Amino acid sequence: MAASNIGMMDGAYFVGRNEILAWINTTLQLGLSKVEEAASGAVACQLMDAAHPGAVPMHKVNFDAKTEYEMIQNYKVLQDVFNKLKITKHIEVNKLTKGRPLDNLEFMQWMKRYCDSVNGGFMNSYNASERRESSKGGKETNRRTSVPSQAPAKSSSATHKAQASSHGAKKANGHAPNAPPSRSAKPSPANSAGPAYDEQITELKLLVDSLEKERDFYFSKLRDVEILCQSPEVEHLPIVNAIHKVLYAAEDDPSMVAQAQAMISQQQQSEQPMLSPILEASEERPAKQEAHKRKSISDLELEEFGMASSSRQRLSDISDVQLCGSPLTSFT
């Protein structure tokens, strides 16, 4: 599926929390008020069952999962369904089971994106309550979700009975029927502000989770830099020593960066005089070699010249002997 590997900048991850909750409650006939209530994995399993009817063994799903072990069993069922449908989405079970709002919100955003991509998201014929009956804790979940819908009717009938009984009591006591009614009790400010406080608490939890993720991201990057600087090949370099000075600074000192830069520039200045004799020696070496070659050639030429002159001297001596009438020459 195209939704199996959607990126973090996809529009699916910009869907609001209230929209996600409304979609879950409408699709599965539930009454969730927080996204972290889906941390057990049972909601995700039934959403996959709604997208692919019959693909999820609902009798293995536990809607009453409270412990981490029970939640993991639900996610194992979900992972088996993913494998069966060849969905490559990675489920971060350790994060989801902790019940953090941001992690569960992102996973539910992905679930909505995936379900919308299957058959256009049309799941109106899915009977969520009936499919939930075979699950562990499914009947209790159906009972809890049906109570809020019946509560208004019961409260209205109870109010009507109370009004009738109070009216009869007034007649028995001889009160006039047109007596001014007593003032109704005003709702306490604490009760009216409760949902607003819950909303603010949830938003703050999401903000904290986002900041923790950002903190962990930058900490991992700094740890990678530290490991790289500890390599034997580079740990002796001056720039690595400067990086260590910045990383291991105990306090937030603004002059720390300037000190690190001074270490690098000082090291570069100390290396310059050491390099100049080497350059001079490298420049003088070809000249000396050339002079040595010339000397060798001149010595060789002188040696050849000496050999030639000695041979000419011998020939002249022989010729002088012949002219003088040597016995040796006459004998031949």
Tab-separated table of C-alpha atoms in Angstrom, residues 151-165:
chain	number	residue	atom	x	y	z
A	151	ALA	CA	-27.952	8.651	30.475
A	152	PRO	CA	-29.810	11.719	29.103
A	153	ALA	CA	-33.112	9.834	28.803
A	154	LYS	CA	-32.841	8.442	32.323
A	155	SER	CA	-31.927	11.803	33.792
A	156	SER	CA	-34.831	13.541	32.065
A	157	SER	CA	-37.347	10.973	33.353
A	158	ALA	CA	-35.903	11.184	36.854
A	159	THR	CA	-36.168	14.974	36.746
A	160	HIS	CA	-39.797	14.773	35.620
A	161	LYS	CA	-40.641	12.389	38.488
A	162	ALA	CA	-38.891	14.595	41.014
A	163	GLN	CA	-40.779	17.652	39.801
A	164	ALA	CA	-44.087	15.781	40.016
A	165	SER	CA	-43.394	14.560	43.543
